[in-house]
Amino acid sequence: MTVDPPALHPWNRDFAWPGHDGPFRVVTPDQARAYDEQGFFVLEDAFDTETVARMRAEIAPEHEAVNEFLRGIEGGRLSVAAADALTVSIHLVNRSPYLREQCAGPVFSGLCHDLIGPDARLYWEQAVYKWPHNPDPVPWHQDNGYTYIEPQAYLTCWVALVDASLDNGCVWVMPGLHRTGTLEHCDTELGYRCLPEDVAGAVAVPVRAGSIVVFSSLTPHWTGPNVTDEMRSAYIVQFAPDGAEALRGDPAAGPPIHREPMADPRRQYPVLVGGEPPAP
Ligand SMILES: O=C(O)CCC(=O)C(=O)O
């Protein structure tokens, strides 16, 4: 059976994947090659148990407040988030000095150096908690399918805050498709989707707590149901080259009508300037 290649996003023209040659600070040459060819790799045990526990403690009140909010709205859903099923807590660095410091720390600034370039900013961060016995996947999507950023290729770091397994909803990726740039997405009840759920060739990426699934904003990914009795928690941190912009408009109606710099000084702060962490 032949499978039609997925359609490209209307704003995605002449995309070329930027390769990564080193020298590297954090990743190995094999990991850089995997990132270029497959669109992902795992940075094992990037954070120790104490750091992960502190991250979870910083996120806990936010996660509870978000769930209360979701419970209070009609239908209990907002975009991909759903009360007692999938809580998405955003912009945590605005309220947690600890997470703010971690996002600019050596693990992430090293990854930015190796995979983005000498000038990089925090673009977005959010905690995603998949509740016990949540039967729903987060559909296949590219992060650049939600908000269209240029340059299209930025960096997503999916930090496991508990062991992420096939049973509790670990990340799956579709290797290789990142090289085509942003795909067309459709809107579904569970979120944006660019590939069918049963697409062939998907790779599951179970990881230990403290490890990071490192992938591109262009790597299609999916997380499965959580069939366990425990919460599956992850902190997702994204970095973009300095100067990145969000394109606004209706892709079905024509070209973008506005470009918005992704440089909000409160939360999109520099983590690398001229190849080095900025002075505090
Ligand atoms: O962690 C999850 O379950 C899904 C998160 C995700 O895919 C995202 O934030 O883009």
Coordinates of C-alpha atoms and ligand atoms in Angstrom, one line a residue:
M1 CA 0.0 0.0 0.0
T2 CA 1.4 3.4 -0.8
V3 CA 0.8 6.2 1.6
D4 CA 0.3 9.8 0.3
P5 CA 3.0 12.1 1.7
P6 CA 1.3 14.6 4.1
A7 CA 0.4 18.0 2.6
L8 CA 2.6 21.0 3.5
H9 CA 1.4 23.9 5.5
P10 CA 0.5 26.7 3.0
W11 CA 3.1 29.0 4.5
N12 CA 5.9 26.4 4.2
R13 CA 7.7 27.0 1.0
D14 CA 11.4 26.2 0.1
F15 CA 12.1 24.8 3.6
A16 CA 15.6 23.4 4.1
W17 CA 16.6 21.6 7.2
P18 CA 19.6 23.3 8.9
G19 CA 22.3 20.6 9.6
H20 CA 24.4 20.6 12.8
D21 CA 28.2 20.2 12.6
G22 CA 29.6 21.0 16.0
P23 CA 31.7 21.6 18.0
F24 CA 29.2 20.4 20.5
R25 CA 29.0 21.1 24.3
V26 CA 26.3 18.7 25.4
V27 CA 25.3 16.4 22.6
T28 CA 27.4 13.7 21.0
P29 CA 28.1 13.6 17.3
D30 CA 25.7 10.6 17.1
Q31 CA 23.0 12.5 18.9
A32 CA 23.4 15.4 16.5
R33 CA 23.2 13.0 13.6
A34 CA 20.1 11.5 15.0
Y35 CA 18.6 14.9 15.4
D36 CA 19.4 15.8 11.8
E37 CA 18.3 12.5 10.3
Q38 CA 15.5 11.2 12.6
G39 CA 14.4 14.5 14.2
F40 CA 15.0 13.3 17.8
F41 CA 17.2 11.7 20.4
V42 CA 17.2 11.1 24.2
L43 CA 19.5 12.9 26.6
E44 CA 19.5 10.3 29.3
D45 CA 19.5 11.4 33.0
A46 CA 19.9 15.1 32.2
F47 CA 18.5 16.1 35.6
D48 CA 19.0 14.3 38.9
T49 CA 16.3 13.0 41.2
E50 CA 16.4 16.1 43.5
T51 CA 16.1 18.5 40.6
V52 CA 13.2 16.6 39.1
A53 CA 11.4 16.5 42.5
R54 CA 11.9 20.3 42.9
M55 CA 10.5 20.8 39.4
R56 CA 7.5 18.8 40.3
A57 CA 7.0 20.7 43.5
E58 CA 7.2 24.0 41.7
I59 CA 4.6 22.8 39.2
A60 CA 2.2 21.2 41.6
P61 CA 0.2 24.3 42.7
E62 CA 0.1 25.5 39.1
H63 CA -1.2 22.2 37.9
E64 CA -3.9 22.2 40.6
A65 CA -5.0 25.7 39.8
V66 CA -5.2 24.9 36.1
N67 CA -7.3 21.8 36.8
E68 CA -9.7 23.9 39.0
F69 CA -10.0 26.4 36.2
L70 CA -10.8 23.6 33.7
R71 CA -13.4 22.2 36.0
G72 CA -15.1 25.5 36.1
I73 CA -15.5 26.0 32.3
E74 CA -18.3 24.6 30.2
G75 CA -17.4 21.2 28.9
G76 CA -14.2 21.2 31.0
R77 CA -12.0 21.5 27.9
L78 CA -9.8 24.2 26.5
S79 CA -7.8 23.3 23.3
V80 CA -6.0 20.1 24.2
A81 CA -6.5 20.5 27.9
A82 CA -9.3 18.7 29.8
A83 CA -10.3 18.7 33.5
D84 CA -9.1 15.7 35.4
A85 CA -7.6 14.3 32.2
L86 CA -4.8 16.5 30.7
T87 CA -3.6 19.7 32.5
V88 CA -1.4 22.1 30.6
S89 CA 0.2 24.8 32.8
I90 CA 1.9 27.5 30.8
H91 CA 4.5 30.3 31.4
L92 CA 5.7 28.8 34.7
V93 CA 8.9 30.9 34.6
N94 CA 6.8 34.0 35.2
R95 CA 6.0 32.7 38.7
S96 CA 8.8 30.2 39.6
P97 CA 12.4 31.7 39.9
Y98 CA 13.6 28.0 40.2
L99 CA 12.2 27.0 36.8
R100 CA 13.4 30.3 35.4
E101 CA 16.9 29.5 36.4
Q102 CA 16.7 25.9 35.3
C103 CA 15.5 27.0 31.8
A104 CA 18.7 29.1 31.4
G105 CA 20.9 26.5 33.1
P106 CA 23.8 24.5 31.5
V107 CA 21.7 21.6 30.2
F108 CA 19.4 23.8 28.1
S109 CA 21.9 26.4 27.2
G110 CA 24.2 23.6 26.0
L111 CA 21.5 22.1 23.9
C112 CA 20.8 25.5 22.4
H113 CA 24.4 26.0 21.6
D114 CA 24.6 22.6 19.9
L115 CA 21.2 22.7 18.1
I116 CA 20.1 26.3 17.6
G117 CA 23.2 28.5 17.4
P118 CA 25.0 31.2 19.4
D119 CA 21.9 33.4 20.1
A120 CA 18.9 31.7 21.5
R121 CA 15.9 32.6 23.7
L122 CA 13.4 30.6 25.7
Y123 CA 10.3 30.5 23.4
W124 CA 7.7 28.6 25.5
E125 CA 7.4 26.3 28.4
Q126 CA 4.6 24.3 29.9
A127 CA 3.9 21.3 32.1
V128 CA 1.7 18.6 30.7
Y129 CA 0.2 16.2 33.1
K130 CA -1.6 13.2 31.7
W131 CA -4.0 11.9 34.4
P132 CA -4.4 8.2 35.4
H133 CA -6.8 6.4 33.1
N134 CA -7.0 9.1 30.5
P135 CA -7.9 7.1 27.4
D136 CA -7.2 9.9 25.0
P137 CA -4.0 10.4 23.0
V138 CA -2.6 13.9 22.2
P139 CA -2.9 13.6 18.4
W140 CA 0.1 13.6 16.0
H141 CA 1.3 17.1 15.6
Q142 CA 4.4 19.3 15.0
D143 CA 4.8 22.0 17.6
N144 CA 5.1 24.5 14.7
G145 CA 1.7 23.3 13.6
Y146 CA 0.1 25.2 16.5
T147 CA 1.8 28.6 16.3
Y148 CA 3.7 29.0 13.0
I149 CA 7.2 30.3 13.9
E150 CA 9.9 31.4 11.6
P151 CA 12.6 30.0 11.5
Q152 CA 10.4 26.9 11.4
A153 CA 12.9 24.7 13.1
Y154 CA 13.2 25.4 16.8
L155 CA 14.0 23.1 19.7
T156 CA 11.6 21.1 22.0
C157 CA 12.9 19.5 25.2
W158 CA 10.3 17.0 26.7
V159 CA 11.6 16.5 30.2
A160 CA 10.1 13.4 31.9
L161 CA 9.2 14.2 35.5
V162 CA 8.3 10.5 36.2
D163 CA 9.3 7.5 34.2
A164 CA 7.4 7.8 30.9
S165 CA 6.3 4.4 29.5
L166 CA 4.1 2.9 26.8
D167 CA 1.4 2.4 29.5
N168 CA 1.3 6.0 30.9
G169 CA 1.6 7.9 27.7
C170 CA 5.2 8.4 26.6
V171 CA 6.1 10.4 23.5
W172 CA 6.1 8.7 20.1
V173 CA 7.8 10.3 17.1
M174 CA 7.7 9.9 13.4
P175 CA 11.3 9.9 12.2
G176 CA 12.4 11.9 9.2
L177 CA 9.4 14.0 8.4
H178 CA 10.9 17.0 10.2
R179 CA 13.0 17.6 7.1
T180 CA 10.0 18.6 5.0
G181 CA 9.1 21.6 7.3
T182 CA 5.7 22.4 8.7
L183 CA 2.8 20.1 7.6
E184 CA -0.8 21.0 7.2
H185 CA -2.8 20.3 10.4
C186 CA -6.5 19.8 10.9
D187 CA -8.3 20.8 14.1
T188 CA -9.8 17.9 16.1
E189 CA -11.6 17.6 19.4
L190 CA -8.3 16.5 21.0
G191 CA -6.1 19.1 19.4
Y192 CA -4.3 19.7 16.0
R193 CA -3.4 16.7 14.0
C194 CA -1.1 16.2 11.0
L195 CA -1.0 12.3 10.7
P196 CA -3.5 9.5 11.3
E197 CA -3.3 7.7 14.6
D198 CA -2.3 4.4 13.1
V199 CA 0.4 5.8 10.8
A200 CA 3.2 3.3 10.1
G201 CA 6.8 3.8 11.1
A202 CA 6.2 5.5 14.5
V203 CA 8.8 5.1 17.2
A204 CA 7.9 5.0 20.9
V205 CA 10.4 6.8 23.2
P206 CA 10.0 5.6 26.8
V207 CA 12.4 7.4 29.1
R208 CA 13.4 7.5 32.8
A209 CA 12.4 10.5 35.0
G210 CA 15.1 13.2 34.5
S211 CA 15.8 12.3 30.9
I212 CA 14.9 14.6 28.0
V213 CA 13.3 13.6 24.7
V214 CA 15.0 16.2 22.5
F215 CA 13.2 16.9 19.2
S216 CA 12.5 19.5 16.6
S217 CA 9.4 21.8 16.4
L218 CA 9.0 20.0 13.1
T219 CA 9.1 16.4 14.4
P220 CA 5.6 14.9 14.4
H221 CA 4.9 13.5 17.8
W222 CA 2.0 11.9 19.7
T223 CA 1.4 10.7 23.2
G224 CA -0.8 7.7 23.9
P225 CA -3.4 7.0 26.6
N226 CA -2.4 6.7 30.3
V227 CA -3.8 3.3 31.3
T228 CA -2.0 3.3 34.7
D229 CA -3.1 4.5 38.2
E230 CA -0.4 7.2 38.3
M231 CA -0.1 10.7 36.8
R232 CA 2.3 11.0 33.9
S233 CA 4.0 14.4 34.2
A234 CA 6.4 16.2 31.8
Y235 CA 7.9 19.7 31.6
I236 CA 8.2 20.9 28.0
V237 CA 10.7 23.6 27.3
Q238 CA 11.2 25.2 23.9
F239 CA 14.0 27.4 22.6
A240 CA 14.2 29.4 19.3
P241 CA 16.9 31.4 17.6
D242 CA 17.0 35.1 18.7
G243 CA 14.9 37.0 16.1
A244 CA 12.3 34.3 15.7
E245 CA 8.8 35.5 14.9
A246 CA 5.3 34.2 15.0
L247 CA 3.4 34.5 11.8
R248 CA -0.3 35.6 12.2
G249 CA -3.2 35.3 9.9
D250 CA -5.3 32.6 8.3
P251 CA -3.2 30.1 6.3
A252 CA -6.2 29.1 4.3
A253 CA -6.9 32.7 3.3
G254 CA -3.5 33.7 2.1
P255 CA -0.1 34.9 3.3
P256 CA 0.5 36.0 6.9
I257 CA -0.8 39.5 7.8
H258 CA 1.5 40.2 10.7
R259 CA 4.8 39.0 12.2
E260 CA 5.2 39.1 16.0
P261 CA 8.7 39.0 17.5
M262 CA 9.1 36.2 20.1
A263 CA 11.0 38.3 22.6
D264 CA 8.6 39.0 25.5
P265 CA 11.2 40.1 28.1
R266 CA 9.3 38.5 31.0
R267 CA 9.4 34.9 29.6
Q268 CA 11.2 34.8 26.3
Y269 CA 14.5 35.8 27.7
P270 CA 17.9 35.1 26.2
V271 CA 19.7 31.9 27.3
L272 CA 22.7 32.3 24.9
V273 CA 24.2 35.5 23.6
G274 CA 27.1 35.2 21.3
G275 CA 27.5 31.6 22.3
E276 CA 27.6 32.2 26.0
P277 CA 25.0 32.5 28.8
P278 CA 24.2 36.1 29.4
A279 CA 25.5 37.7 32.6
P280 CA 22.8 37.5 35.4
Ligands
LIG1 O1 3.1 15.5 27.0 C1 2.1 15.2 26.3 O2 1.3 14.3 26.6 C2 1.9 15.9 25.0 C3 2.7 17.2 24.9 C4 2.9 17.7 23.6 O3 2.9 17.0 22.6 C5 3.2 19.1 23.4 O4 3.2 19.9 24.4 O5 3.4 19.5 22.2

